[in-house]
PDB file of C-alpha atoms in Angstrom:
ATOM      1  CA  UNK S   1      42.437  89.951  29.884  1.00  0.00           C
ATOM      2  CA  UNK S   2      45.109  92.572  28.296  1.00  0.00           C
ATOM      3  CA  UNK S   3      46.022  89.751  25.413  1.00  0.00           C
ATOM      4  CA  UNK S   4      41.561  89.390  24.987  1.00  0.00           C
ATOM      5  CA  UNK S   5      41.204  92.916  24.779  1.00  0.00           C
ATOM      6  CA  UNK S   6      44.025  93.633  22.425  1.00  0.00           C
ATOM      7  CA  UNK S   7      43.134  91.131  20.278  1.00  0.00           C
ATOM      8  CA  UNK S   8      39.226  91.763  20.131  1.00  0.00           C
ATOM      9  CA  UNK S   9      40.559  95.537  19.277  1.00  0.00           C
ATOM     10  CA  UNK S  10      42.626  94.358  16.420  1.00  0.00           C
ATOM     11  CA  UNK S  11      40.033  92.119  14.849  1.00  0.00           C
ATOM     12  CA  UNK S  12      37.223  94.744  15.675  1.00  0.00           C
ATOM     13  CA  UNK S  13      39.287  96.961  13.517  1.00  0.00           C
ATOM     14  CA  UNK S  14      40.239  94.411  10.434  1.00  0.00           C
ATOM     15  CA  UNK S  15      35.944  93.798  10.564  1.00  0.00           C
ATOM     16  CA  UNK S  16      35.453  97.361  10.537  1.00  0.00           C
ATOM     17  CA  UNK S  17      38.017  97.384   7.417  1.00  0.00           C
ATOM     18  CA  UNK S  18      36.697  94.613   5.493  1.00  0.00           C
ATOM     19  CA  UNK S  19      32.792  95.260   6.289  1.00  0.00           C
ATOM     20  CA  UNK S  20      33.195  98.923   5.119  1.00  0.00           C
ATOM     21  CA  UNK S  21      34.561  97.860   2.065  1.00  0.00           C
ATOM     22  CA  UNK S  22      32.160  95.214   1.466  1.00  0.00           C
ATOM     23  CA  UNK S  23      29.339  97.588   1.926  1.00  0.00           C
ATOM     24  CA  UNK S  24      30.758 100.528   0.133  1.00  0.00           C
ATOM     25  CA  UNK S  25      31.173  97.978  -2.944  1.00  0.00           C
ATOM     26  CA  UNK S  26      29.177  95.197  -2.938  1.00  0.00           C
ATOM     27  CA  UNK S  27      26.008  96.154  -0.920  1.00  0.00           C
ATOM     28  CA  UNK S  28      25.866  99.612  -2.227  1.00  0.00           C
ATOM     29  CA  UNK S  29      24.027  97.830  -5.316  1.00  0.00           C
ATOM     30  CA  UNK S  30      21.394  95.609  -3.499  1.00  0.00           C
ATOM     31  CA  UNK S  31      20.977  97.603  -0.011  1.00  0.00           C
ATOM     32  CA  UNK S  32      18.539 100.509  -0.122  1.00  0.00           C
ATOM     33  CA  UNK S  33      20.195 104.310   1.087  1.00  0.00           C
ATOM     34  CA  UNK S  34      18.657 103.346   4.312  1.00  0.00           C
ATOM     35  CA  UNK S  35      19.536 100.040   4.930  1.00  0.00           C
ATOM     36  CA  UNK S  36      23.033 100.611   4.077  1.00  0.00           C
ATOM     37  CA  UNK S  37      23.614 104.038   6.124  1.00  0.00           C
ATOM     38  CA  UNK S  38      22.509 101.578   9.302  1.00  0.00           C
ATOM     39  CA  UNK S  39      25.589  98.828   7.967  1.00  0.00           C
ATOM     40  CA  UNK S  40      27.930 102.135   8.286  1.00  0.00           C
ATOM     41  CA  UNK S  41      26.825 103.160  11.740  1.00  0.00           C
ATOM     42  CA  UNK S  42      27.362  99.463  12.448  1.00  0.00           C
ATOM     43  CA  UNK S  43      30.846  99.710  11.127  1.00  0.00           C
ATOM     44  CA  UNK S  44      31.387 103.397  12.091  1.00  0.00           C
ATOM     45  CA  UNK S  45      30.916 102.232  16.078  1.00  0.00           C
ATOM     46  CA  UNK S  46      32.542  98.804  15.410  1.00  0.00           C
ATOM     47  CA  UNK S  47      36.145 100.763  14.402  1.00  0.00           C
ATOM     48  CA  UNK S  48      35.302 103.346  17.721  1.00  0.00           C
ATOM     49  CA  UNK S  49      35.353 100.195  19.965  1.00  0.00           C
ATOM     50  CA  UNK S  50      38.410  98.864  17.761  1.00  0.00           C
ATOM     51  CA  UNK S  51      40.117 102.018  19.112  1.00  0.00           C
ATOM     52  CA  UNK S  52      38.908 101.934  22.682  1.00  0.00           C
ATOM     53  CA  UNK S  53      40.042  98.391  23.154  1.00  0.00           C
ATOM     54  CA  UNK S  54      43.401  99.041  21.600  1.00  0.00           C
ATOM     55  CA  UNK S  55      43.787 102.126  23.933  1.00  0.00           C
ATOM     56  CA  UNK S  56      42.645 100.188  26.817  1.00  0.00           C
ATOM     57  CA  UNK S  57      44.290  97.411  26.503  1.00  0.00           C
ATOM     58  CA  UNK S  58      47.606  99.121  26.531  1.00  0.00           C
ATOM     59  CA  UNK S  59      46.633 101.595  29.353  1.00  0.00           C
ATOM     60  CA  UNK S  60      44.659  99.092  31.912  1.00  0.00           C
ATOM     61  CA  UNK S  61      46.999  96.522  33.930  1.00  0.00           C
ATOM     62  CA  UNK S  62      43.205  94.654  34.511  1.00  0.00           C
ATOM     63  CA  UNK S  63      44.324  94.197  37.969  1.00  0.00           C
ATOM     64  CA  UNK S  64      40.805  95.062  39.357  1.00  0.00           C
ATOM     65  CA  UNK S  65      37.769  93.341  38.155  1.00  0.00           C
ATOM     66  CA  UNK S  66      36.034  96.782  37.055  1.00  0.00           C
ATOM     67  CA  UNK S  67      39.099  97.009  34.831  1.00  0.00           C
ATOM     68  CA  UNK S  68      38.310  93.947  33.596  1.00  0.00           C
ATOM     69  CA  UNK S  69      34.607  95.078  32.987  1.00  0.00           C
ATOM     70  CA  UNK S  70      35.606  98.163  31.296  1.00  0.00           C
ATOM     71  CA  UNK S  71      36.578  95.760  28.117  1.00  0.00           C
ATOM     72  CA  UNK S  72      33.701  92.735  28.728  1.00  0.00           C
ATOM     73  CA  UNK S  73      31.154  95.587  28.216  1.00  0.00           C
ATOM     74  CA  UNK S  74      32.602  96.493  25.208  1.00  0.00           C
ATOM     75  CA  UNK S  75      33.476  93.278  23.495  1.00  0.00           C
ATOM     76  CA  UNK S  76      30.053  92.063  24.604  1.00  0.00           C
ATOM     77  CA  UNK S  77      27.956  95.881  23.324  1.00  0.00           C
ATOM     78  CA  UNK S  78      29.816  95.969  20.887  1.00  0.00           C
ATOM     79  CA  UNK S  79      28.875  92.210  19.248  1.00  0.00           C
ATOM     80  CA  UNK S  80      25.211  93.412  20.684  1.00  0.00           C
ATOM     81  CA  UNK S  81      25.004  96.647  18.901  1.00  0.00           C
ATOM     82  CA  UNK S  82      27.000  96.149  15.577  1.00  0.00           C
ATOM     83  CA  UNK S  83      26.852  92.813  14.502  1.00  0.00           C
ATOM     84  CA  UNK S  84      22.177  93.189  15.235  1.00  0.00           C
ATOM     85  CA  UNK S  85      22.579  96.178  12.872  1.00  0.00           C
ATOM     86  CA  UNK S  86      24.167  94.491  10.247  1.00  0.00           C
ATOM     87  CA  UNK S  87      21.660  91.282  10.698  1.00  0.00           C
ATOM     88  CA  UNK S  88      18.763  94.154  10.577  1.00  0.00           C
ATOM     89  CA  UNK S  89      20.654  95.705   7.444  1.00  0.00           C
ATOM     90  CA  UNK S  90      20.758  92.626   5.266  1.00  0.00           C
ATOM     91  CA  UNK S  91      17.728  91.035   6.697  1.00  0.00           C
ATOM     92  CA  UNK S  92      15.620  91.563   3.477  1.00  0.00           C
ATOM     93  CA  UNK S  93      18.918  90.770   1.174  1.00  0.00           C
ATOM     94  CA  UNK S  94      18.461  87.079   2.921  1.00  0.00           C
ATOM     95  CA  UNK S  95      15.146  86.784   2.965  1.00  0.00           C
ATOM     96  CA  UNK S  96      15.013  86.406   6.968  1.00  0.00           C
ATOM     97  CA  UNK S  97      12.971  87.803   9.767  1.00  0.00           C
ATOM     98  CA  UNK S  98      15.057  89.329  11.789  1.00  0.00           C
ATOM     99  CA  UNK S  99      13.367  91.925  13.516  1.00  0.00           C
ATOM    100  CA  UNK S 100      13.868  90.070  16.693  1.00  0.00           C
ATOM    101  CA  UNK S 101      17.268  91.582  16.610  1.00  0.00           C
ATOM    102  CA  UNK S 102      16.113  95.441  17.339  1.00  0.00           C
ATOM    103  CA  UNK S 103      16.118  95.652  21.097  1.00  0.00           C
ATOM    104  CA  UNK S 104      19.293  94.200  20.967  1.00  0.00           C
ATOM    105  CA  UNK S 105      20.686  97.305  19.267  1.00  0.00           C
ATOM    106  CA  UNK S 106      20.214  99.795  22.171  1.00  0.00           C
ATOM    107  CA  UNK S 107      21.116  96.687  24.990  1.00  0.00           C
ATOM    108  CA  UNK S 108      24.358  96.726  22.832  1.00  0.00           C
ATOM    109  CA  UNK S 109      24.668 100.123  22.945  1.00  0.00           C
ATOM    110  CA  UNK S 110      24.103 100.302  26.828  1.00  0.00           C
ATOM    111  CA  UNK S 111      27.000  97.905  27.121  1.00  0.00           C
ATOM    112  CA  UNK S 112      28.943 100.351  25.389  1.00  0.00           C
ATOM    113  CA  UNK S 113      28.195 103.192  27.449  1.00  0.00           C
ATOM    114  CA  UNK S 114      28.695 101.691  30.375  1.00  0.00           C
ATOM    115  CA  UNK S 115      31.924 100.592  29.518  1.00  0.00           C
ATOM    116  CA  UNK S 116      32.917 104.518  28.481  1.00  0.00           C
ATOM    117  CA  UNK S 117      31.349 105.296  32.089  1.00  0.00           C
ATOM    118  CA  UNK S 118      33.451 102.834  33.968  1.00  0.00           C
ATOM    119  CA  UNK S 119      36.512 104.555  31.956  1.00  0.00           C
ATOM    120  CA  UNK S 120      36.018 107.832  33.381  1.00  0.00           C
ATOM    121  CA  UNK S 121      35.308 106.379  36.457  1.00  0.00           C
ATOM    122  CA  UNK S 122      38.721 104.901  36.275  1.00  0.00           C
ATOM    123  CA  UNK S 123      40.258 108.426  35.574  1.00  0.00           C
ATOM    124  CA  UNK S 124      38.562 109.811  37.841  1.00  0.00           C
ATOM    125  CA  UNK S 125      39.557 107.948  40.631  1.00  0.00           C
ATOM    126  CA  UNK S 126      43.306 107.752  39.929  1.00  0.00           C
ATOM    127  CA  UNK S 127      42.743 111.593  39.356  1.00  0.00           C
ATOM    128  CA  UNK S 128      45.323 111.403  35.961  1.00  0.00           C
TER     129      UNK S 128
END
């Protein structure tokens, strides 16, 4: 689980990269303000998880299974809550419906809190 995480923290981070840049550049021209301030929350969260797994990764032994949750919750909101935001972004760019994406947004973001909660929840009971 250390080798997942790490590595779903280093290619959360290369997305975040490359998608910024992509929308900074290329959608900046076809996206309106709206559309593409939702891609950069997208990313924005994206490279916060990219951080949190990295950090996690190197400071969990995932001995425990709520260790283990801390970075499934993640991985898992994180896919949930960025990669819906950047189908809703771009949905009228490629001419698709898909609005059936919202509510997975906020389940994403759930994930993701839930996985921050667990983290203190670790701290607090090894009382760092």
């Amino acid at each position: 689980m250390k080798t997942i995480t790490l590595v779903f923290g280093a290619t959360y981070g290369m997305l975040s990269v490359i998608l910024g840049a992509f929308g900074a550049h290329a959608l900046k021209k076809i996206l309106s303000v709206e559309r593409l301030e939702s891609f950069e929350t997208g990313v924005r969260y994206q490279m916060y998880a990219a951080f949190f797994l990295l950090i996690v990764g190197y400071i969990l032994k995932f001995d425990t299974s709520s260790q283990k949750w801390i970075s499934i919750l993640m991985i898992v909101g994180t896919i949930l809550f960025s990669f819906s935001i950047y189908g809703l972004s771009l949905q009228d760019y490629l001419g698709a419906n898909l609005k059936f994406l919202g509510p997975i947004t906020p389940l994403g973001g759930l994930f993701m809190i839930l996985s921050w909660g667990m983290l203190i929840w670790y701290f607090v009971k090894l009382k760092v």
